[in-house]
PDB file of C-alpha atoms in Angstrom:
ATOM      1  CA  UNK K 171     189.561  74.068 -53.481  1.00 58.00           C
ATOM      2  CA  UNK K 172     193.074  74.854 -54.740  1.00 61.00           C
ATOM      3  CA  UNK K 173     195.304  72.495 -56.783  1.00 66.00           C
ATOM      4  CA  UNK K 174     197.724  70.987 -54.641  1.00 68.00           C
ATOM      5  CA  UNK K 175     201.310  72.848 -54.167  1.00 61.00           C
ATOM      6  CA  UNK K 176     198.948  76.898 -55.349  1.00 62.00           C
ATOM      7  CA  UNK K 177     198.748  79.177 -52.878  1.00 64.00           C
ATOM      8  CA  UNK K 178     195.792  82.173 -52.729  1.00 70.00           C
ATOM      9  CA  UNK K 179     198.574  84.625 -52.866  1.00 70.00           C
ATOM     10  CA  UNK K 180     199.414  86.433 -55.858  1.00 72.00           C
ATOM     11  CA  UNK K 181     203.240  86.578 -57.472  1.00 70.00           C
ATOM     12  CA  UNK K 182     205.376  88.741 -55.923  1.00 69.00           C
ATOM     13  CA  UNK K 183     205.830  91.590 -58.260  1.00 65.00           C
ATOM     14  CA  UNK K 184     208.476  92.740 -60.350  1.00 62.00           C
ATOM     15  CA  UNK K 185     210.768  94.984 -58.451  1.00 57.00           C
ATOM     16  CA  UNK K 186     212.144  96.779 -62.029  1.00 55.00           C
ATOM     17  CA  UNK K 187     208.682  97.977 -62.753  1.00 55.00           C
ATOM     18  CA  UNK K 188     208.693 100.002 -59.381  1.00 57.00           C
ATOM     19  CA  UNK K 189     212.442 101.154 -60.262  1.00 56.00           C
ATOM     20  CA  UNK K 190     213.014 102.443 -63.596  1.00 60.00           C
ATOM     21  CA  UNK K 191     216.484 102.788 -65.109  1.00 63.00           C
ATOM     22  CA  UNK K 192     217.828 106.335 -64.769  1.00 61.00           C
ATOM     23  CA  UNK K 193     217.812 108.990 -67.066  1.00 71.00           C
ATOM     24  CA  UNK K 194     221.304 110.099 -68.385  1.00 75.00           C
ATOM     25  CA  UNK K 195     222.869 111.652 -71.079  1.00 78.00           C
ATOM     26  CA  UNK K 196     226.236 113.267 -69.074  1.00 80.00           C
ATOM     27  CA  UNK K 197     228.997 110.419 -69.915  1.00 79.00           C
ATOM     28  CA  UNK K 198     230.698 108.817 -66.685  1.00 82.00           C
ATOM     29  CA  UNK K 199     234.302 108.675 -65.330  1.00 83.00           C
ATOM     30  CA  UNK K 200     236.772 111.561 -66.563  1.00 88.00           C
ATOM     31  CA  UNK K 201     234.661 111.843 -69.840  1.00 89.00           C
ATOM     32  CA  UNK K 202     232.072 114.093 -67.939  1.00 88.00           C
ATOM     33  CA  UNK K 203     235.212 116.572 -67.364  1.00 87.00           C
ATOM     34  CA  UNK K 204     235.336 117.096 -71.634  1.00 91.00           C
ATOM     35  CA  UNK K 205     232.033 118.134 -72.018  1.00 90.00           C
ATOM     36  CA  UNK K 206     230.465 121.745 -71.425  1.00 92.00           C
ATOM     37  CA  UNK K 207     228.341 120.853 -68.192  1.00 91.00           C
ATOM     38  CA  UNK K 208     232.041 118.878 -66.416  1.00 91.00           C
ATOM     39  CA  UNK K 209     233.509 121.874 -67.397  1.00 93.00           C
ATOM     40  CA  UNK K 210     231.608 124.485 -66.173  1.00 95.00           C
ATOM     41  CA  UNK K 211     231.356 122.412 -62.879  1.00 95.00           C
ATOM     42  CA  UNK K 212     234.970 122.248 -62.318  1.00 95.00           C
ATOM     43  CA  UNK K 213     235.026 126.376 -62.866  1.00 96.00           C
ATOM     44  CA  UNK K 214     231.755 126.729 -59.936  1.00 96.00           C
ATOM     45  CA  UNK K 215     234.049 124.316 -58.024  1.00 96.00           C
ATOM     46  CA  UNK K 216     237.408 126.589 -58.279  1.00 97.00           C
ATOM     47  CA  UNK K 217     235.205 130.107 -58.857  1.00 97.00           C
ATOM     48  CA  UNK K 218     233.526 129.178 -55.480  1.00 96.00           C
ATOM     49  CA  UNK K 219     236.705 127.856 -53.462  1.00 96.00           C
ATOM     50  CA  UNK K 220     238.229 131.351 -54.214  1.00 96.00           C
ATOM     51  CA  UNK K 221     234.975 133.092 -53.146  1.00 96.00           C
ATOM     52  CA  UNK K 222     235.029 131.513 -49.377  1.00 91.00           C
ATOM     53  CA  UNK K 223     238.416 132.077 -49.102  1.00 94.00           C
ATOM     54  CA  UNK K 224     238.569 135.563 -50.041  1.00 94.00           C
ATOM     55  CA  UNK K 225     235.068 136.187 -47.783  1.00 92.00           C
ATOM     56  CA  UNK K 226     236.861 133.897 -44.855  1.00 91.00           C
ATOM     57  CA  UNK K 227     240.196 136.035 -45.179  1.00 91.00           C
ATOM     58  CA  UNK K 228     238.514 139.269 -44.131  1.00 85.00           C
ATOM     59  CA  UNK K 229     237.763 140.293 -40.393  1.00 81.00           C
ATOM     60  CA  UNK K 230     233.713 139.917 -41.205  1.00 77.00           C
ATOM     61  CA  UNK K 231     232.281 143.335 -40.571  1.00 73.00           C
ATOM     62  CA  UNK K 232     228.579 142.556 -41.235  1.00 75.00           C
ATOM     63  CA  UNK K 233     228.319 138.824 -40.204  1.00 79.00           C
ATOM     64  CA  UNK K 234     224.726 138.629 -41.298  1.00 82.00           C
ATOM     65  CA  UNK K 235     225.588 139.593 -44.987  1.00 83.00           C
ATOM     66  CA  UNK K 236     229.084 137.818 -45.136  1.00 86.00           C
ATOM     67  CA  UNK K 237     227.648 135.146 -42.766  1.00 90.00           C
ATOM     68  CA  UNK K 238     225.305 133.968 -45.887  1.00 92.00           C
ATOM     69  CA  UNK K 239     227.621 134.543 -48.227  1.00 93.00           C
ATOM     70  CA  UNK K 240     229.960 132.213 -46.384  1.00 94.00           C
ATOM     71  CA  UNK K 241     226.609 129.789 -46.072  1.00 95.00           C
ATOM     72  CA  UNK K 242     225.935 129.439 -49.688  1.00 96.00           C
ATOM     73  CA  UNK K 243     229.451 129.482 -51.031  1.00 95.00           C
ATOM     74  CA  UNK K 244     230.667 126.422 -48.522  1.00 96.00           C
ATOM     75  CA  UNK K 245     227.381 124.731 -49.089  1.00 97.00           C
ATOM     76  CA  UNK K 246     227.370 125.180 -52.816  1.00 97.00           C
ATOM     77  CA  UNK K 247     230.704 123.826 -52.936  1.00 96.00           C
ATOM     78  CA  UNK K 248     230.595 120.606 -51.335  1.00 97.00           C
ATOM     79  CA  UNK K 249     227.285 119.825 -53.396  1.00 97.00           C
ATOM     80  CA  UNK K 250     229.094 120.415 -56.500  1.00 96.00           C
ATOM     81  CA  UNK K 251     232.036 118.076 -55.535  1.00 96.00           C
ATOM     82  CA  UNK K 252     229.479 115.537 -54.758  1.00 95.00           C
ATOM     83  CA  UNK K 253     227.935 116.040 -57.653  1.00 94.00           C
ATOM     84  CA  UNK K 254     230.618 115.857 -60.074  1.00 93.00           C
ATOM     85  CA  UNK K 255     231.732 113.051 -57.706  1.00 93.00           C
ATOM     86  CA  UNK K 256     228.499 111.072 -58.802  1.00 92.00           C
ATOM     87  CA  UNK K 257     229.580 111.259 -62.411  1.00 90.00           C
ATOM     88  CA  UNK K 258     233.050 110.840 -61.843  1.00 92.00           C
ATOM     89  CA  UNK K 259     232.871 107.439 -60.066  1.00 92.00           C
ATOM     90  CA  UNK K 260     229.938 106.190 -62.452  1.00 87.00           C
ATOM     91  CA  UNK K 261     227.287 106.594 -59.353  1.00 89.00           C
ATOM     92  CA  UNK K 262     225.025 108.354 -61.713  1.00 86.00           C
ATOM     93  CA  UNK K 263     224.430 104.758 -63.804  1.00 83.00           C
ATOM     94  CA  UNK K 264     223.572 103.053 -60.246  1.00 85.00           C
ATOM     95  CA  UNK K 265     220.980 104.896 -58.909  1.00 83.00           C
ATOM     96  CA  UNK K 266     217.377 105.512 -60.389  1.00 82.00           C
ATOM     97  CA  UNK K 267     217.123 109.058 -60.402  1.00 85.00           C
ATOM     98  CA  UNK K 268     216.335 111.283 -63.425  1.00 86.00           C
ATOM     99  CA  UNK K 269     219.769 112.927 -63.469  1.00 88.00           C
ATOM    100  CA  UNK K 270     218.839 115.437 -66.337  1.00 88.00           C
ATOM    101  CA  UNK K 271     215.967 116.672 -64.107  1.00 90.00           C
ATOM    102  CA  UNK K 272     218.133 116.831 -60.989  1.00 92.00           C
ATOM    103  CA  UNK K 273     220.908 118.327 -62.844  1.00 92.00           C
ATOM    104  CA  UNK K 274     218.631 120.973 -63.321  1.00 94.00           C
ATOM    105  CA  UNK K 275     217.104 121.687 -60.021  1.00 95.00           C
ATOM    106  CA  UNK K 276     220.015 121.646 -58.404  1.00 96.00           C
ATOM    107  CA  UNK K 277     221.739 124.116 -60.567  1.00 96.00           C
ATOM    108  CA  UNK K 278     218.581 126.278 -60.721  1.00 97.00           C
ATOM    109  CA  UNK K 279     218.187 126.492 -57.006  1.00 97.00           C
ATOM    110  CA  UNK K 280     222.295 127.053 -56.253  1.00 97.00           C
ATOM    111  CA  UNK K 281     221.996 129.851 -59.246  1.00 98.00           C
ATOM    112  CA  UNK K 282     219.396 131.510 -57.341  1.00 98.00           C
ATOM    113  CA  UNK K 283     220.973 131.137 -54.104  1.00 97.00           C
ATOM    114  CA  UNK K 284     224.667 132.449 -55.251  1.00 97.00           C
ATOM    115  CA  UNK K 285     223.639 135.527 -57.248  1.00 97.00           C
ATOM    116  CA  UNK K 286     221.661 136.351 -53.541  1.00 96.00           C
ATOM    117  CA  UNK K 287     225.372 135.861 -52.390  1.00 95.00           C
ATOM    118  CA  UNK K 288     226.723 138.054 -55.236  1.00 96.00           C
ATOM    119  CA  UNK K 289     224.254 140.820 -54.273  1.00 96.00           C
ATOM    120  CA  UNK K 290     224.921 140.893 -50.169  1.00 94.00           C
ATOM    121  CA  UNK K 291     228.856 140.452 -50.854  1.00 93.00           C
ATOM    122  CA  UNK K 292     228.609 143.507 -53.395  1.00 94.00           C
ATOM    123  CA  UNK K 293     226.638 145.175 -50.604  1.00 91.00           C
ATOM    124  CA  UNK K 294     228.825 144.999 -48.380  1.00 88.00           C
ATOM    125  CA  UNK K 295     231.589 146.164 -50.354  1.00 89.00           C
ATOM    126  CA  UNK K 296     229.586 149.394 -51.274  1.00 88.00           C
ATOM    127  CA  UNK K 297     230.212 150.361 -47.620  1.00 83.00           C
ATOM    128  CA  UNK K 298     233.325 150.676 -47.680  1.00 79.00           C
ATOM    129  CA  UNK K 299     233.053 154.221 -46.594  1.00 74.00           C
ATOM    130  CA  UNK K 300     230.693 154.185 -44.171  1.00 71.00           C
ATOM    131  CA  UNK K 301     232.294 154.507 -40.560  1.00 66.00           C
ATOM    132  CA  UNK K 302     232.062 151.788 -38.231  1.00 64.00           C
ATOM    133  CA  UNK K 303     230.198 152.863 -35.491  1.00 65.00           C
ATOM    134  CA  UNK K 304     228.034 156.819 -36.116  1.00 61.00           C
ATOM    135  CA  UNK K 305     228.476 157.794 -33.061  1.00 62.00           C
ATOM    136  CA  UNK K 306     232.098 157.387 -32.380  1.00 59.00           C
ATOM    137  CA  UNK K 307     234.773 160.093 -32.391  1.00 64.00           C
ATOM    138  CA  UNK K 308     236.826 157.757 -34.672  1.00 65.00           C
ATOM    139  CA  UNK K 309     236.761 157.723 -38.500  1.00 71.00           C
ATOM    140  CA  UNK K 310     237.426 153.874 -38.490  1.00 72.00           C
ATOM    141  CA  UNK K 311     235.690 152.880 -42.129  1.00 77.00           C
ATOM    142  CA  UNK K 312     233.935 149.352 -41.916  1.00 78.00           C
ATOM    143  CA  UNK K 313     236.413 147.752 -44.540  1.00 80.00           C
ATOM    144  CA  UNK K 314     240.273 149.022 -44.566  1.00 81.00           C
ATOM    145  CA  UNK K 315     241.484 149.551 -47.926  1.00 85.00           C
ATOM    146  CA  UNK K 316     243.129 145.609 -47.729  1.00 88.00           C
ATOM    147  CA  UNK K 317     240.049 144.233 -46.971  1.00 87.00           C
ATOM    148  CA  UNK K 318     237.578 146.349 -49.551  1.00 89.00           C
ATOM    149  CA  UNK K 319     240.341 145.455 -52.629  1.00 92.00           C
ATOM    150  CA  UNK K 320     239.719 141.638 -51.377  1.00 92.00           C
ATOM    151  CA  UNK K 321     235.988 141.996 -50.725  1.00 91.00           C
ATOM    152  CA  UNK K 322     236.317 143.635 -54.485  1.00 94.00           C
ATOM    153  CA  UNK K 323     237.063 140.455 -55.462  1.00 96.00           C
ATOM    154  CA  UNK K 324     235.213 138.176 -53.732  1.00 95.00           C
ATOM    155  CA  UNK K 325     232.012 140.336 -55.271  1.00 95.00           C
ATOM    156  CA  UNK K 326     233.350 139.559 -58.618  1.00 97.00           C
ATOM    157  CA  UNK K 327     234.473 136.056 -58.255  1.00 97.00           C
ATOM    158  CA  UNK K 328     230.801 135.559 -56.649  1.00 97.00           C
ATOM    159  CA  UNK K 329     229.331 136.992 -59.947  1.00 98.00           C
ATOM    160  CA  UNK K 330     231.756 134.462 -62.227  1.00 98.00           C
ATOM    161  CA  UNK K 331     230.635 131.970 -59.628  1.00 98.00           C
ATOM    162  CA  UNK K 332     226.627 132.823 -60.734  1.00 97.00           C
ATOM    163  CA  UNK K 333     227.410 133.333 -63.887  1.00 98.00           C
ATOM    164  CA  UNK K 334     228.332 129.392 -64.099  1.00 97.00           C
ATOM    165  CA  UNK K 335     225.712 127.920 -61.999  1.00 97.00           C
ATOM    166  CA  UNK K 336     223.475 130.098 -64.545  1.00 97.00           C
ATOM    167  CA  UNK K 337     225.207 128.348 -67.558  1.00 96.00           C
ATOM    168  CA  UNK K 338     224.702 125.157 -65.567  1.00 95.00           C
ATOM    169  CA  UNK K 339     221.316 125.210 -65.681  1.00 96.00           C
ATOM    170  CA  UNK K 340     220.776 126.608 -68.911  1.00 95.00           C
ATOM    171  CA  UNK K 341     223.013 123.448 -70.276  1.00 93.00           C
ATOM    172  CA  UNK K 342     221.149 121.177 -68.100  1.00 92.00           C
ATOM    173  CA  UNK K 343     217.807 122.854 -68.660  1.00 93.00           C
ATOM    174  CA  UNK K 344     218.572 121.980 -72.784  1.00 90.00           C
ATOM    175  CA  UNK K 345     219.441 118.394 -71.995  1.00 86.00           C
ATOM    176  CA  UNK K 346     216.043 117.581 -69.819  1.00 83.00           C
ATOM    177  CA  UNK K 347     213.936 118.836 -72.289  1.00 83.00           C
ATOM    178  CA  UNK K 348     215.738 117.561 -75.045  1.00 76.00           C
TER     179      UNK K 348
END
């Protein structure tokens, strides 16, 4: 027989041991924007912004290659925002996530993802002599000279672009394992 006022139930249990406190060593607020990694964001974030709008301003000869390219520069870009969005409004303190480790991931996966993009935009540039259509009387070239000098530099703001994520997640890669 129990003691009057006991129950058979157990305690409810403590709801911090099932969420830990999360894992962060990027500051919060505008300090994230003086350190390497808020740097280096704010560059994929402009370095990408030029990319899709150099890619978008052409007349998309090969939509499959420029189609991804268009894919993973958008998509890459609004992740980043968010991301640096996270930091900026102090989200990153809030939420029980190992940041370091996601910090990581996510630039790993977007740096393998972009310099794919990098390859197929340089690709497509490559053929800028090629004629449109093999068969045709014509000698129309896939890319006019306009839109091979801009596709020139979409390739190598696409590259930049890598280059960055890759420096992301080398910085990040340092600060999860530290």
């Amino acid at each position: 027989m129990l003691p009057r006022g006991a129950s058979s139930m157990p305690p409810p249990p403590n709801p911090a041991a099932y969420f830990p406190q999360p894992r962060v060593t990027l500051p919060s607020g505008l300090e994230i924007l003086r350190t390497y990694s808020g740097a280096v964001i704010f560059l994929e974030i402009l370095f990408g912004t030029i990319v899709w709008i150099l890619v978008a301003s052409t007349q998309i000869p090969l939509p499959l290659l420029q189609g991804w390219v268009m894919f993973v520069a958008v998509t890459a870009w609004f992740l980043s925002i968010v991301f640096l969005c996270v930091f900026l409004f102090g989200y990153a303190n809030r939420i029980a996530v190992n940041w370091n480790q996601t910090d990581f991931l996510f630039h790993g996966t977007t740096f393998v993802f972009y310099f794919g993009a990098f390859l197929l935009q340089a690709a497509t540039t490559s053929l800028h002599h090629f004629p449109r259509k093999f068969n045709s009387t014509t000698q129309e070239k896939i890319l006019s000279d306009h839109e091979y000098n801009i596709s020139i530099a979409a390739s190598i703001f696409a590259f930049a672009t890598a280059v960055c994520y890759g420096c992301s997640t080398a910085l990040a890669l340092r600060r999860w394992r530290l």
